[in-house]
Structures are given as C-alpha cells and as structure tokens.
Short mmCIF file of C-alpha atoms in Angstrom, two decimals:
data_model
loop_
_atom_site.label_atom_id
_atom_site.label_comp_id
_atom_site.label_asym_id
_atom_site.label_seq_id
_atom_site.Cartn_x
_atom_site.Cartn_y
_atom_site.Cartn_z
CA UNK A 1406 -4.56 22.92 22.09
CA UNK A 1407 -3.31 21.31 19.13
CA UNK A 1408 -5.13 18.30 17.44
CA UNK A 1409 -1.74 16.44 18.08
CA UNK A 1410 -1.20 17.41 21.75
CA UNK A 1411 -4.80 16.29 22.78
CA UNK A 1412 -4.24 12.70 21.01
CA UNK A 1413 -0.59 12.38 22.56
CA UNK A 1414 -2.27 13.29 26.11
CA UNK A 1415 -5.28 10.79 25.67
CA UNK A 1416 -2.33 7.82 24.54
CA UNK A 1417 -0.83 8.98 27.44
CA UNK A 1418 -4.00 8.54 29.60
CA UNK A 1419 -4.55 5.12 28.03
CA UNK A 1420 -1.91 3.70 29.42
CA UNK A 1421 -1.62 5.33 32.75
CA UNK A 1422 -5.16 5.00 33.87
CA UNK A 1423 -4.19 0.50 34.06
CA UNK A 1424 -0.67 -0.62 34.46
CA UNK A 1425 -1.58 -3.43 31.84
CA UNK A 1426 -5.07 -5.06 30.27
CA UNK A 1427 -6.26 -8.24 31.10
CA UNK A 1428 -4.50 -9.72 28.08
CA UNK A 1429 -1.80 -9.47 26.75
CA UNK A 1430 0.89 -11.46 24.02
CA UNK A 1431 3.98 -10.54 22.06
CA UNK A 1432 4.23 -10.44 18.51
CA UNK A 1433 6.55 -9.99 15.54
CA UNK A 1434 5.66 -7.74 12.77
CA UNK A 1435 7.51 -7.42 9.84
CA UNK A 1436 10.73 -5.86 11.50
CA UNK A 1437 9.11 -5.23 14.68
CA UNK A 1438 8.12 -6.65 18.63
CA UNK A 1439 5.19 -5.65 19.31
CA UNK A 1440 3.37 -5.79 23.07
CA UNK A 1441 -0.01 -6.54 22.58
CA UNK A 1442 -2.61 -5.78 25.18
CA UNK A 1443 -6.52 -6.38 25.09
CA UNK A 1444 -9.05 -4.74 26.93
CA UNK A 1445 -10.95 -7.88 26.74
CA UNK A 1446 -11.27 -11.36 26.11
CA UNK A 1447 -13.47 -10.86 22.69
CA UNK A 1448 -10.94 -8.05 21.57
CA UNK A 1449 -7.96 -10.55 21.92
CA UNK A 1450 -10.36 -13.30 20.25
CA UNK A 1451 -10.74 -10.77 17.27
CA UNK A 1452 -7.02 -9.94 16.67
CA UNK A 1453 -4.71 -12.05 18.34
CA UNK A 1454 -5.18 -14.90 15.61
CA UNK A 1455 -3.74 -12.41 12.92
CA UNK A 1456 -0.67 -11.75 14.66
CA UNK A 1457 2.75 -13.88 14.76
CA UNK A 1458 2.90 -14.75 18.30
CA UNK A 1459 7.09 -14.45 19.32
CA UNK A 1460 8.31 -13.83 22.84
CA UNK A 1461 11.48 -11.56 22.85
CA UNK A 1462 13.23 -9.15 24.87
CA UNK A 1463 12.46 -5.93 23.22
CA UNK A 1464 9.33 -4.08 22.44
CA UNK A 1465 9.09 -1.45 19.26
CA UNK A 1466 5.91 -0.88 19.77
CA UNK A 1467 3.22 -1.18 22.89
CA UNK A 1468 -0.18 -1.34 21.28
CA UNK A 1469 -3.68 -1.25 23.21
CA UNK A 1470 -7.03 -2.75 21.68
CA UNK A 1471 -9.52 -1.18 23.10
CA UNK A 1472 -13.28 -0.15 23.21
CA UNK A 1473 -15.77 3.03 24.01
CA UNK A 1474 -16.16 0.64 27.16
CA UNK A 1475 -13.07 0.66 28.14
CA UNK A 1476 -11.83 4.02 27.74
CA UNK A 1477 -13.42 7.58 26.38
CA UNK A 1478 -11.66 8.58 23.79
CA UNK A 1479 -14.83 10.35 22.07
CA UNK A 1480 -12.80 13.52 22.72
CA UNK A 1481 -10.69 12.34 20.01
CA UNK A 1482 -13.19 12.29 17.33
CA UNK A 1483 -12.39 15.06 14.79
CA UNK A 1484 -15.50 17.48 14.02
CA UNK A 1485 -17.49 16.61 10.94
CA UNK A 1486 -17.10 12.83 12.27
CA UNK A 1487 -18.53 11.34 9.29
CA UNK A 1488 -15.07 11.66 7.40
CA UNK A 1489 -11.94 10.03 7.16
CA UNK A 1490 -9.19 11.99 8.68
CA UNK A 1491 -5.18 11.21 9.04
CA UNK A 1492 -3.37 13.47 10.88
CA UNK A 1493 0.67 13.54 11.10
CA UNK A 1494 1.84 16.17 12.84
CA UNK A 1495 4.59 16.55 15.95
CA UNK A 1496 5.43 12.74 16.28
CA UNK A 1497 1.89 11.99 16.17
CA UNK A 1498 -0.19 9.40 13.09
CA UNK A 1499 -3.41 9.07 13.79
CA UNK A 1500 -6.12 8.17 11.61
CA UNK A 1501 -9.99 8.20 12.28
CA UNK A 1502 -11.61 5.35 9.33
CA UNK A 1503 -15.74 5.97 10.12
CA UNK A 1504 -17.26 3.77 7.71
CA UNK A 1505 -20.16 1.73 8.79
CA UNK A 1506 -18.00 0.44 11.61
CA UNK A 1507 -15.61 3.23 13.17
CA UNK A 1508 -11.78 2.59 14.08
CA UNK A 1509 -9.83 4.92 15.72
CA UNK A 1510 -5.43 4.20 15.24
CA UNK A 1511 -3.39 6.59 16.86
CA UNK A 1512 0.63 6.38 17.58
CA UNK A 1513 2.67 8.37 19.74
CA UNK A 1514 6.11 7.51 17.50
CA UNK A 1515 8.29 9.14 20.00
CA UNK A 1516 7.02 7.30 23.16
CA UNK A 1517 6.40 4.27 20.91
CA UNK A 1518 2.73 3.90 22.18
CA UNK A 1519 -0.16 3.37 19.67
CA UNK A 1520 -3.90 2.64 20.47
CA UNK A 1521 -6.36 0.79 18.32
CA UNK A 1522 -9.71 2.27 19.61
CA UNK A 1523 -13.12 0.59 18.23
CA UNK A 1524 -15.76 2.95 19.66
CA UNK A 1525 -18.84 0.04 18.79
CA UNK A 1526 -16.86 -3.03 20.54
CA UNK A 1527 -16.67 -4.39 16.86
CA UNK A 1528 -14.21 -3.65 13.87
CA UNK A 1529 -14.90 -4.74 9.97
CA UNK A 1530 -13.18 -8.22 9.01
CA UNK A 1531 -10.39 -6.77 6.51
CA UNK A 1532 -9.44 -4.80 9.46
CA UNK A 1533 -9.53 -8.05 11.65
CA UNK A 1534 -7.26 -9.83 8.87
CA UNK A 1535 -4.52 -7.16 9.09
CA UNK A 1536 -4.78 -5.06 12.71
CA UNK A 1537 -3.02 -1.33 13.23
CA UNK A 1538 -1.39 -2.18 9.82
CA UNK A 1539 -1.87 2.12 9.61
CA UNK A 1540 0.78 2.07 12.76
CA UNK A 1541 2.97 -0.27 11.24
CA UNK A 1542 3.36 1.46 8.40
CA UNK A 1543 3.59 5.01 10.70
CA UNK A 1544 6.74 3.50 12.54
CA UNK A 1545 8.21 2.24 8.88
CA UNK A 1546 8.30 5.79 7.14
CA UNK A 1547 11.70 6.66 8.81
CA UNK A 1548 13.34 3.26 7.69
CA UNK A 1549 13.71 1.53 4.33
CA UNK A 1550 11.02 -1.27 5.07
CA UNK A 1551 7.10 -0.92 3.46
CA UNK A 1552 4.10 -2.93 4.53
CA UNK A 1553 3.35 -3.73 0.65
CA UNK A 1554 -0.17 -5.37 -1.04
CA UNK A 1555 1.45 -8.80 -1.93
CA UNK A 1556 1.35 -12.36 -0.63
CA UNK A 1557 4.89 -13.75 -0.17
CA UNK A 1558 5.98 -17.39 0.08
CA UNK A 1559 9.37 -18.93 -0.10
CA UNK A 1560 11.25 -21.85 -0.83
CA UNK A 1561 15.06 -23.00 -0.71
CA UNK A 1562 15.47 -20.76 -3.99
CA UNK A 1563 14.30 -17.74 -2.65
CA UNK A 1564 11.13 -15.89 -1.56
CA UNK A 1565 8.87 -14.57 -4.12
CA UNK A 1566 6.33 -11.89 -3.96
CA UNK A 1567 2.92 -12.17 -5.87
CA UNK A 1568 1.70 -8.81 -6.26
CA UNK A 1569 -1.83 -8.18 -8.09
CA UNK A 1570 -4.92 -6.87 -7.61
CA UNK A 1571 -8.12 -8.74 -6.03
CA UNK A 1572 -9.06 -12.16 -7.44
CA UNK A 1573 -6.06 -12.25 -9.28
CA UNK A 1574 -4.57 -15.48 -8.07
CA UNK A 1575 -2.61 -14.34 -5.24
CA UNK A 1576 -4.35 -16.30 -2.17
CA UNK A 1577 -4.46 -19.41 -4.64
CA UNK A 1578 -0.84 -19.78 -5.39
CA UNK A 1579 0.35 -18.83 -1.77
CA UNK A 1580 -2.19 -21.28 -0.09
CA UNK A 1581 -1.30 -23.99 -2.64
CA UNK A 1582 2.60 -23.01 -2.26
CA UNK A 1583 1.60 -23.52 1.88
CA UNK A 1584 0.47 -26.69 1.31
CA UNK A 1585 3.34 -27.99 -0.60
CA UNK A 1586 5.73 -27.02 2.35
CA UNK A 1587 7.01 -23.81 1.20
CA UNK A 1588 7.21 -20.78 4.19
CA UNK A 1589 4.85 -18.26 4.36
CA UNK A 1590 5.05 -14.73 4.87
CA UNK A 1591 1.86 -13.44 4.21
CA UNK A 1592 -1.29 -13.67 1.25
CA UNK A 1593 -2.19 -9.64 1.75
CA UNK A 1594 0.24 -7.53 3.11
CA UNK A 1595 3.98 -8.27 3.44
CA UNK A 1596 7.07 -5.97 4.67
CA UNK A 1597 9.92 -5.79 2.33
CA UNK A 1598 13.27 -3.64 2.84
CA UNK A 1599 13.54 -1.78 -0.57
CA UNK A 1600 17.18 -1.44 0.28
CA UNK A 1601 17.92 -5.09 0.43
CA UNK A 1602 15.00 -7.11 -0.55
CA UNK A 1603 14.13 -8.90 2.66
CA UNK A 1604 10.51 -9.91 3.28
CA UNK A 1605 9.00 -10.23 6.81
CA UNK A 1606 5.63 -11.48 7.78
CA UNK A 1607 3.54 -8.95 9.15
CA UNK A 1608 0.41 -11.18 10.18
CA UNK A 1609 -0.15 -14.90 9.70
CA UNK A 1610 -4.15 -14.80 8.70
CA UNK A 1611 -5.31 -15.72 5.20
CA UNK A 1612 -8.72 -14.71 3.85
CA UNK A 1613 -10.11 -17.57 1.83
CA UNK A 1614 -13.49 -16.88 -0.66
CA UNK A 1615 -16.04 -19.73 -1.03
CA UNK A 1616 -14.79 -20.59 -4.25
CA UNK A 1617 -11.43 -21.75 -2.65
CA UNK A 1618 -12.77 -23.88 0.11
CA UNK A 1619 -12.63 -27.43 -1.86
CA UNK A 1620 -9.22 -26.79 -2.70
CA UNK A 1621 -7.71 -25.37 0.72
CA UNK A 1622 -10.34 -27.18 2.91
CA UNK A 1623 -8.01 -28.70 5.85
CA UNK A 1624 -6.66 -25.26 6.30
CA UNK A 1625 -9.82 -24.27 7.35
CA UNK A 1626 -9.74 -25.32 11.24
CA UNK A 1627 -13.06 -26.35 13.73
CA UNK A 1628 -13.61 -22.79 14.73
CA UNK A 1629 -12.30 -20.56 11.64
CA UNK A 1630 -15.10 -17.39 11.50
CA UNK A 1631 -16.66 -16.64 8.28
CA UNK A 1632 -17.42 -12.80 7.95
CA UNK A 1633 -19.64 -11.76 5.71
CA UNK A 1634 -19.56 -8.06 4.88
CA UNK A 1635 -22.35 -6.72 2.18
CA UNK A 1636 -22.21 -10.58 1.34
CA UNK A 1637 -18.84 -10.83 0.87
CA UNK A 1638 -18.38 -14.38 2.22
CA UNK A 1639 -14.73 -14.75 3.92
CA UNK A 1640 -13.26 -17.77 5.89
CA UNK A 1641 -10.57 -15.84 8.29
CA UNK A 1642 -7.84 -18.19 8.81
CA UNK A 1643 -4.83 -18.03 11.08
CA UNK A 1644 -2.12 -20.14 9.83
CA UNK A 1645 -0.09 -19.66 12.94
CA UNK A 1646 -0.21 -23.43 13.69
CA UNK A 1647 2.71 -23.50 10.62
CA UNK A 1648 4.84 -22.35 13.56
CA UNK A 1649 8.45 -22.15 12.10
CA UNK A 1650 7.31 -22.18 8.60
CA UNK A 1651 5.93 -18.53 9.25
CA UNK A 1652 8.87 -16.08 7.97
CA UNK A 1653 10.48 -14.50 6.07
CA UNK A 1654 13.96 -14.58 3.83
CA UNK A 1655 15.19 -12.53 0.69
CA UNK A 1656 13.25 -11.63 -2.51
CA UNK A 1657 14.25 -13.99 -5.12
CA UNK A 1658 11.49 -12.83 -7.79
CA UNK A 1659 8.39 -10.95 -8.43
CA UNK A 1660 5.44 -13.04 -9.78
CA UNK A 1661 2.51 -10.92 -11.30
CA UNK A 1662 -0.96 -13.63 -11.32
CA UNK A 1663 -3.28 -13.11 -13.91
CA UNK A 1664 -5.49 -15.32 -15.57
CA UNK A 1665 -4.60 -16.05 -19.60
CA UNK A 1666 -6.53 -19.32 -19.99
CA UNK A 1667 -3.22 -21.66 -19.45
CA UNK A 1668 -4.44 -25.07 -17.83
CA UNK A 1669 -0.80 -25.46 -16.43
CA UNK A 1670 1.35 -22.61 -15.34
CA UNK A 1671 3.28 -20.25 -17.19
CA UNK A 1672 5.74 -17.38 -17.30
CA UNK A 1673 6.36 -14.21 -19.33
CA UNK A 1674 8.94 -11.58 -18.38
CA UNK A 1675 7.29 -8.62 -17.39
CA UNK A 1676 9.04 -4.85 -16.68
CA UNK A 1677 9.94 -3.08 -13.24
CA UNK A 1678 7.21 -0.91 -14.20
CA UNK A 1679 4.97 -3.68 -14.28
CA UNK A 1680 5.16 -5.09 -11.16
CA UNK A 1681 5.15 -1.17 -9.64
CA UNK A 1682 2.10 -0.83 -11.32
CA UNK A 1683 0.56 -4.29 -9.55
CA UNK A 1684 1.99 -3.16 -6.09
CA UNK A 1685 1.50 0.40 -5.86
CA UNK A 1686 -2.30 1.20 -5.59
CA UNK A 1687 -3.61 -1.11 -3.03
CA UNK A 1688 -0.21 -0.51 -0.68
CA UNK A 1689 -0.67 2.97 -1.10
CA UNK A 1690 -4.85 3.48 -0.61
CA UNK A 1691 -4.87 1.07 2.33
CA UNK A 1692 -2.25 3.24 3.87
CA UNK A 1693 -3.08 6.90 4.69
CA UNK A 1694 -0.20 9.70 4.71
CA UNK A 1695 3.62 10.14 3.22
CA UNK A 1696 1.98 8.42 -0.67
CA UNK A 1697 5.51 9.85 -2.59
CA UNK A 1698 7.43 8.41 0.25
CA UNK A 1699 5.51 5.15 -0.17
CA UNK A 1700 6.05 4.93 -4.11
CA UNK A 1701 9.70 5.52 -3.72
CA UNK A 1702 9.96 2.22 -1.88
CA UNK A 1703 7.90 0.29 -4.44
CA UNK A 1704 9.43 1.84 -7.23
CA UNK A 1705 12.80 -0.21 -5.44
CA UNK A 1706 11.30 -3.04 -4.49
CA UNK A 1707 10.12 -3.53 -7.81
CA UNK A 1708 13.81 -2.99 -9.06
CA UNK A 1709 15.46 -5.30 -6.90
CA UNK A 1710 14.18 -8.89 -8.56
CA UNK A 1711 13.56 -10.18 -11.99
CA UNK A 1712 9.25 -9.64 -12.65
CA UNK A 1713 7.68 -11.87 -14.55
CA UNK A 1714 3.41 -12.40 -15.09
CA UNK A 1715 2.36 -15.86 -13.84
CA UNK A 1716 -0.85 -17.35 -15.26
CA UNK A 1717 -1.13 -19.74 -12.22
CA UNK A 1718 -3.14 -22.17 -14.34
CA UNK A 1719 -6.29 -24.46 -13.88
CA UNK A 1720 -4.74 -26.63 -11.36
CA UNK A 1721 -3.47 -25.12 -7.88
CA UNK A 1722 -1.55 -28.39 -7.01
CA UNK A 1723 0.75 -27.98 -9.90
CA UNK A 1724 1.50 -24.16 -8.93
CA UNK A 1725 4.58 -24.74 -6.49
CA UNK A 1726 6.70 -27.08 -8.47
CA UNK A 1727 6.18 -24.60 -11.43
CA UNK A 1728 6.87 -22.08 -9.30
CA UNK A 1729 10.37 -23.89 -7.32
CA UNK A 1730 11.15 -24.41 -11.04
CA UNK A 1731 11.03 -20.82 -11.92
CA UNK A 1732 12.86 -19.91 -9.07
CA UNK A 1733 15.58 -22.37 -9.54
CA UNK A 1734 16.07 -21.01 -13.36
CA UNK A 1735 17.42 -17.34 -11.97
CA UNK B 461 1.38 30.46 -19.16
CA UNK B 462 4.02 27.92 -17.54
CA UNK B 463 3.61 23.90 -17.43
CA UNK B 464 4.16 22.03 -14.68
CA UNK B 465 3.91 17.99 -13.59
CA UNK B 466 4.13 18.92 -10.19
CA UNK B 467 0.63 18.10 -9.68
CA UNK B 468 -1.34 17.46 -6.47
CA UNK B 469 -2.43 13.93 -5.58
CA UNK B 470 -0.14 12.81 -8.70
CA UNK B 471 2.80 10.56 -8.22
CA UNK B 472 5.18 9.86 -11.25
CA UNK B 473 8.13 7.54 -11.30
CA UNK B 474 11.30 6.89 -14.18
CA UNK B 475 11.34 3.44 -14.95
CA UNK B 476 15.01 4.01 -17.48
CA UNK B 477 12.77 5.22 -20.36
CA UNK B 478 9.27 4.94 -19.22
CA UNK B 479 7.33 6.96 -16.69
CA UNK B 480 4.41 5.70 -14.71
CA UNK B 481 1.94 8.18 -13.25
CA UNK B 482 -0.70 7.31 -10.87
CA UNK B 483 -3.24 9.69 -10.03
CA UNK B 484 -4.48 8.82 -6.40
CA UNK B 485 -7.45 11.15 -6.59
CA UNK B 486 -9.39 8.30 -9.27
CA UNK B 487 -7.28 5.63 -9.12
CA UNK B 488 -5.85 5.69 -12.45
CA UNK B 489 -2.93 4.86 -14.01
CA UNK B 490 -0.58 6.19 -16.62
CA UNK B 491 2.31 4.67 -19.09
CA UNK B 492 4.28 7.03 -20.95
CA UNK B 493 6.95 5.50 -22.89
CA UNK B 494 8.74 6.52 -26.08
CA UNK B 495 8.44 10.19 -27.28
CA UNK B 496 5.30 10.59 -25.08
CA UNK B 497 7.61 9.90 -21.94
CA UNK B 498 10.92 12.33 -23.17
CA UNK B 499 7.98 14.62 -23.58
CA UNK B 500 6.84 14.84 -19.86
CA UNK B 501 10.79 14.61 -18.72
CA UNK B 502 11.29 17.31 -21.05
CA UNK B 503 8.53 19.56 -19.20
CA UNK B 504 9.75 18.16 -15.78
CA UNK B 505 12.85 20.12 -16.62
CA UNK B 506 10.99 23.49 -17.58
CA UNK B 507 11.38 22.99 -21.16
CA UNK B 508 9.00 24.48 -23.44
CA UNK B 509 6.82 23.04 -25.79
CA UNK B 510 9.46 24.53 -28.80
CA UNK B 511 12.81 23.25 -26.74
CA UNK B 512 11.05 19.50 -26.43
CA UNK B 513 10.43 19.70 -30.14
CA UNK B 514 13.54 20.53 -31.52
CA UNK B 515 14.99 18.47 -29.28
CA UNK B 516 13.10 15.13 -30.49
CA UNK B 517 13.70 16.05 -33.88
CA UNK B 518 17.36 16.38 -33.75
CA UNK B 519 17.40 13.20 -32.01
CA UNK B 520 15.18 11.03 -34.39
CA UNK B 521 16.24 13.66 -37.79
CA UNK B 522 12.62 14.44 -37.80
CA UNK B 523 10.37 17.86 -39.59
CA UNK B 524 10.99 20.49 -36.29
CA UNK B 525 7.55 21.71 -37.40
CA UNK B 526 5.50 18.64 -37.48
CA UNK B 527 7.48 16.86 -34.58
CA UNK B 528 6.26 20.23 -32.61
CA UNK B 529 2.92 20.30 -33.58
CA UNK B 530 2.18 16.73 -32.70
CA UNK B 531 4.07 17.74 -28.88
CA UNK B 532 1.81 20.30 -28.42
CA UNK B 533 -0.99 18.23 -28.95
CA UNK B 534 0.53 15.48 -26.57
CA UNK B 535 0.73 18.30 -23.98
CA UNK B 536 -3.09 19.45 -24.33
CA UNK B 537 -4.28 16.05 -23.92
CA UNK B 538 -1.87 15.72 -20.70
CA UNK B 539 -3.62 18.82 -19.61
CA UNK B 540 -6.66 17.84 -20.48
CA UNK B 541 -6.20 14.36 -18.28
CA UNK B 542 -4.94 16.14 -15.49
CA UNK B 543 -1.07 14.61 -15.40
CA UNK B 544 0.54 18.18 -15.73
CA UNK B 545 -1.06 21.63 -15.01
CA UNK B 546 -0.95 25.29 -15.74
CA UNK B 547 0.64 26.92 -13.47
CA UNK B 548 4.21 27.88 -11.68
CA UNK B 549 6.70 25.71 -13.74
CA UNK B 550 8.97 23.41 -11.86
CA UNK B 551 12.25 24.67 -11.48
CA UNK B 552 14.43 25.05 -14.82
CA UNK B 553 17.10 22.57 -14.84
CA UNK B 554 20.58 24.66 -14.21
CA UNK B 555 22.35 22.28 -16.83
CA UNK B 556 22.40 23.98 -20.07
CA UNK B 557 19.46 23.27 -23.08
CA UNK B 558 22.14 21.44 -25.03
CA UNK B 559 23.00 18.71 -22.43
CA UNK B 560 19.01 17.16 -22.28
CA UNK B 561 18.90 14.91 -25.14
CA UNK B 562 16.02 13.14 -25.39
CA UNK B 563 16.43 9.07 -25.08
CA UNK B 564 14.87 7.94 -28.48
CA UNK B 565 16.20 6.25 -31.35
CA UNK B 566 15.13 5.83 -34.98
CA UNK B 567 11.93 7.24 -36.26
CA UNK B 568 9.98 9.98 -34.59
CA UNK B 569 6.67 8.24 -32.91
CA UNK B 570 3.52 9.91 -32.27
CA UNK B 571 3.58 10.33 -28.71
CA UNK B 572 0.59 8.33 -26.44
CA UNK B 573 -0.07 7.51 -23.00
CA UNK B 574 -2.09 3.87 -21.66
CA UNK B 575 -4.15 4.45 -19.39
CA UNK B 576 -5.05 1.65 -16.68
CA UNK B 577 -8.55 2.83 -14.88
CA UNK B 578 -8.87 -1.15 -14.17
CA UNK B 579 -8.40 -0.56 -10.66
CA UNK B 580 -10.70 2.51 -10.39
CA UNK B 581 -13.45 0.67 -9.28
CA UNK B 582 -12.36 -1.07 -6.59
CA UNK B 583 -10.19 1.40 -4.76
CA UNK B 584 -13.35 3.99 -4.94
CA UNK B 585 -15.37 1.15 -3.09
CA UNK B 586 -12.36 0.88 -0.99
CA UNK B 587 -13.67 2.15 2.66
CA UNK B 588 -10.03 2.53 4.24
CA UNK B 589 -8.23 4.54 1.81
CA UNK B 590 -9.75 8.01 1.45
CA UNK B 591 -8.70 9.35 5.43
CA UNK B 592 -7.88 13.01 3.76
CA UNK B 593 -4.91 14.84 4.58
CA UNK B 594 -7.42 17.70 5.83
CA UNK B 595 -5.75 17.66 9.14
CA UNK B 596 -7.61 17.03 12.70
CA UNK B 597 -10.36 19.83 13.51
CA UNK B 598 -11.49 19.28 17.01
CA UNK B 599 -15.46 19.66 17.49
CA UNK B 600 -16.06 22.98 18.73
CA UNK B 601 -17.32 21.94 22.21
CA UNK B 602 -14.08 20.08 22.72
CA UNK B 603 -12.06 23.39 21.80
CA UNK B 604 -13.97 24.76 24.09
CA UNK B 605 -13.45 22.53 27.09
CA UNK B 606 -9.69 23.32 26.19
CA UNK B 607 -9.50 26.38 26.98
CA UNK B 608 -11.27 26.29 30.07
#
C-alpha cells in the first residue's frame, strides 16, 4: 500500500469512527470556512483562541484536533520517526514535524478532510499561535492566495503588510496600529492573493515578548497563557474580542521594519526585491512542499504595492499616524 | 563541461534587472545585479562563458578579452557558492545569439553578488521547516501488516 493510500484511509477512519467531537466551532481562514472539531475540551482550549470564529453556510475544509487518546494513528508514523517528513502525493499533504513535541497534519484535498494529530496530548506554542497553517497552505497551492510571514493592519487608506524577520518591529507597529483603531489581519502570518492584492486574516492571536508588555499591557487579558519554550517567554494573545475590526481589505503598501536609530518614524523607498527578500524565507521554511510555487507568489505580492523600509522609531504611540500618513501620500 | 542554474534546493527570481537567489538548503541569500546578474541570465539561456563576454562588451564598448576573463571568474565563484552547477545545461534558448543583449549601460562593472546569510541562523534553529521531501517510508512492521 502506498504511503498516501494508508493516510487517506486513516482520515477516512477519523471521521467515520464519531459522527462529530465533543466540540466543535466555525472559523474563517484567510479565504476559507473551516469546521473545527476537538476531541476535547483542553484541545479546543489550546486552539480555538487562534482562530476567527465566523458562522457560515459553507465548509472548505473539516479539520479534527486530535490526540494518541483519541484515535491511533501511530500507523501513520513514517519509519526512521525521528525526522521530518512531507509527503504530497495522490491528493494527499501530510507532514510529520517530530521535534521535542510531535505533530502529525494530514489533508485529504479531494474529500476536503484534514487532521491535526498531537500524539503527546500537547503541541509547541508557535504551533498553538498559528494551527494546521501546513493545511492551509496545502488547500492554497491550486489558487493564487499564500499564507505569507507578515503582520498586516489596515486603515481607511489601505492595508499594509510589514514583512521582516524576528524582532524586527513587526508585532510593535501592528499592536500599536491595533490600539489606535486600525483593523487587524494578523502580526505572523497573513493570506494575500498575489493576483489582486487582497489580505485575509488567517488567525487572530498575537505573540507578545516581555519586553512589549508595558507598552501593549491591556491587550493582555485575565487568563492570556505565557509559554515559555527553551525560555523563550511568550504572552499568547487572542485578539478576537476586536470582533469586526478583525479583517481584511486590499494591499495599499509594503512596510519593511528595521531599526536605524530614528526616535520618530521614518520612510525610505525600498525595491520589489527587497521586500521579496523580507517575505520569502520565513513563508517558505514554515511551510513544507511546492517552495518554487511559493516564491512565485511572493515574487507578485511583492510587485503589486509600493515597498518602502520603516524604522518604526522609539515611540510605538506615534507609529500609526506616521504610518496613516504614509499611506495617505500614495 | 556544461553550466547550469538549475540547481536543487535553489530558487532564483528576475526582479527587471536584478536576480535574487535563495538557497533553501542554508538559508542564504543572493543579489545579483548589474553585469553579475546579465551574467547568470546569460547562462540561464545556455550561453557560454565566451557568448556572455562578447556580449557585455559590445554592450558597454568594453576589451572582449578582459570583460571575459573577469566573467569567467564571476562564474567560478558562482560555482564555487553553489548558485549554478556543472552539469546538463538548461535548455539553449531557440531565439538566435544575436537577439540576447545584455541590459547594461555605460561602463563595464566588475561583476559581484551580496550575500545575506543574516537569516541563516535562525531558520537552522527553526524546528518546523526542514520536513524533507524524502517521501513517506512506512516502518517495516506496518508494510507488513499490509500485506497481510
């Protein structure tokens, strides 16, 4: 039997053995409705604050959470276990991350069923922040959207995308942006259409260091979790009580953060090349298979809006007027 | 022996007349603009070493023989950074040598790549990235119970 026939079968077992889990929700993410089920209350307690909670009609994709306790699905495994594997083959993604804490994705594209299996009951926080993003992007590779690395936040001029690498700014300027009224679509991972520039949230969680809690404090809710991963302190917020203000609308400009020692913000054009450069390597390591069909799309994306490097400055609260005014100026 | 910059785990994109390469195996990155950029489009379309030299030195009225020398340089130290390989060439343009003209103006520059490795770091510490496109191999035991 092929690898690809035993993983559709075992999807296919997942949801026949129980009609439905004992919870369950509907989500948008980026273009898609998602139904959510969880094998348990602690699995929809570690998830279910990441995602954009919508009701609607239709379903893109029906994705299970659940554990070894739940369901066997040690069968799936792939031999020399201690490796990361992605296999696409016959209308089947699947991809095994081991790590110190294991997560099995796997998505049956044709029947439109993925499963999000966590053999230890547990999964690492960056994989709590942004859940089954692997599937997302599996049921994007046929259409012009991308799950990219950027925060996104918008205004009545436009959405802009802030795409860098860690500790660059990005969570700063989005966060302060949120605070100043502006929409929010996202501070790690957004989808974009690199045909026609519009930006979707795909979760609504934010992952705030230490550093920022003075300055984003009463974000920070009564029962926000701090993870701490090889002492890498993170508050995991869910900003879903924004309600409305989570969305999406059309890429009005690229912003690059990076610090240059300006107290106040400022601008400097930057090239298409740039900002492919800041988007491409995260987007494209945190998501296994189809990498030239992944750079295509940020190679357009990067072509559809003026770029410009933003040194965001000393002072967060002065970040979304510079930025409205930078908007407004295109 | 042939060139190519079809290379495995390499992406490359045009930016008008800059190319960016990004290497996934290490995480680095490549600019090639100018001459050092018309070099590697030159080799994308199976041009030799010789064609891509004349070529830039018509363009820019620069010495063939010094413009050439200073290309096959460029190309060693490609090779030697892994952004194009030895091997079966990609396939020759059908469009006649006379109709690729290089895109440079004035004075021949030496040709020169930046490299970015600034990112290197952190996407080798990275523990999601790396699932290997080695396919699915089912433990023996399960192969096993398969056939049964």
């Amino acid at each position: 039997m092929k690898a690809s026939d035993l993983i559709r079968r075992e999807i296919a077992g997942v949801f026949a053995r129980t009609a439905s889990e004992p919870i369950e929700a509907q989500a948008r993410c980026g273009p898609f409705a998602l139904r959510l089920s969880f094998a348990s209350q602690d699995l929809a307690r570690m998830f279910l604050p990441a995602y954009v909670q919508r009701a609607g009609d239709s379903v893109d994709l029906d994705l299970r959470f659940i554990t070894a306790a739940d369901h066997d699905l040690s069968a799936l495994v792939p031999e020399a276990s201690e490796k990361p594997r992605l296999l696409i083959e016959d209308g089947i993604y699947s991809v095994w991350q081991p790590a110190i804490i294991p997560v099995l994705y796997a998505i049956d594209l044709v029947a439109r069923r993925g499963i999000a299996w966590l053999p230890k009951g547990e999964a690492p926080p960056w994989i709590r922040s942004r859940p089954a993003i692997s599937l997302i992007h599996a049921l994007m590779h046929e259409t012009p959207w991308c799950a990219v690395h950027a925060a996104a936040i918008g205004s009545t001029a436009g959405f802009t995308l802030l795409a860098g690498e860690g500790h660059s700014g990005k969570t700063t300027a989005a966060l302060a942006c949120v605070k100043a009224g502006w929409r929010y679509a996202g501070d790690d991972f957004v989808a974009v259409n690199s045909a026609t520039g519009a930006i979707e949230p795909l979760f609504c969680s934010a992952r705030l260091r230490p550093a920022l809690v003075d300055a984003f404090g009463d974000l920070i809710g009564d029962t926000t979790p701090v993870s701490d991963f090889n002492g890498e302190l993170r508050h995991e917020l869910s900003l879903a009580n924004l309600g409305e203000r989570i969305g999406g609308g059309k890429l009005r400009a690229l912003f690059i953060p990076r610090r240059r020692g300006a107290t106040s913000p400022e601008f400097t054009p930057a090239k298409q090349s740039d900002a492919f450069r800041a988007l491409l390597p995260t987007t494209a390591y945190e998501l296994p298979g189809w990498p030239n069909r992944i750079a295509e799309k940020v190679a357009r994306i990067a072509g559809l809006a003026p770029v410009f490097f933003a040194d965001t400055g000393t002072r967060p609260a002065e970040i979304p007027a510079a930025f409205a005014d930078q908007l407004q100026r295109l | 022996m042939a060139l190519t910059t079809t290379v495995p785990l390499l992406i490359s994109q045009q930016f008008d007349s800059e190319v960016v390469l990004a290497n996934y195996q290490n995480g680095v990155y490549y600019n090639l603009d100018g001459s050092a950029a018309q070099i590697w489009l030159g080799l994308k379309l199976n041009r030799t070493v010789e064609e891509i030299g004349r070529a830039l030195a018509a363009a820019t009225d620069g010495d063939v023989t010094s413009i050439t020398q200073q290309v096959q340089a460029f190309v060693d130290s490609m090779l030697a950074e892994g952004l194009i390989a030895n091997g079966a060439a990609d396939a020759r343009s059908e469009a006649p040598i006379e109709t690729w003209t290089p895109m440079l103006s004035g004075a021949f520059v030496a040709p020169e790549f930046q490299r970015f490795d600034n990112l290197r770091e952190l996407l080798l510490m990275d523990p999601v990235h790396d699932a290997g496109e080695e396919g699915w191999p089912l433990r023996e035991n399960q192969e096993k119970l398969q056939e049964n």
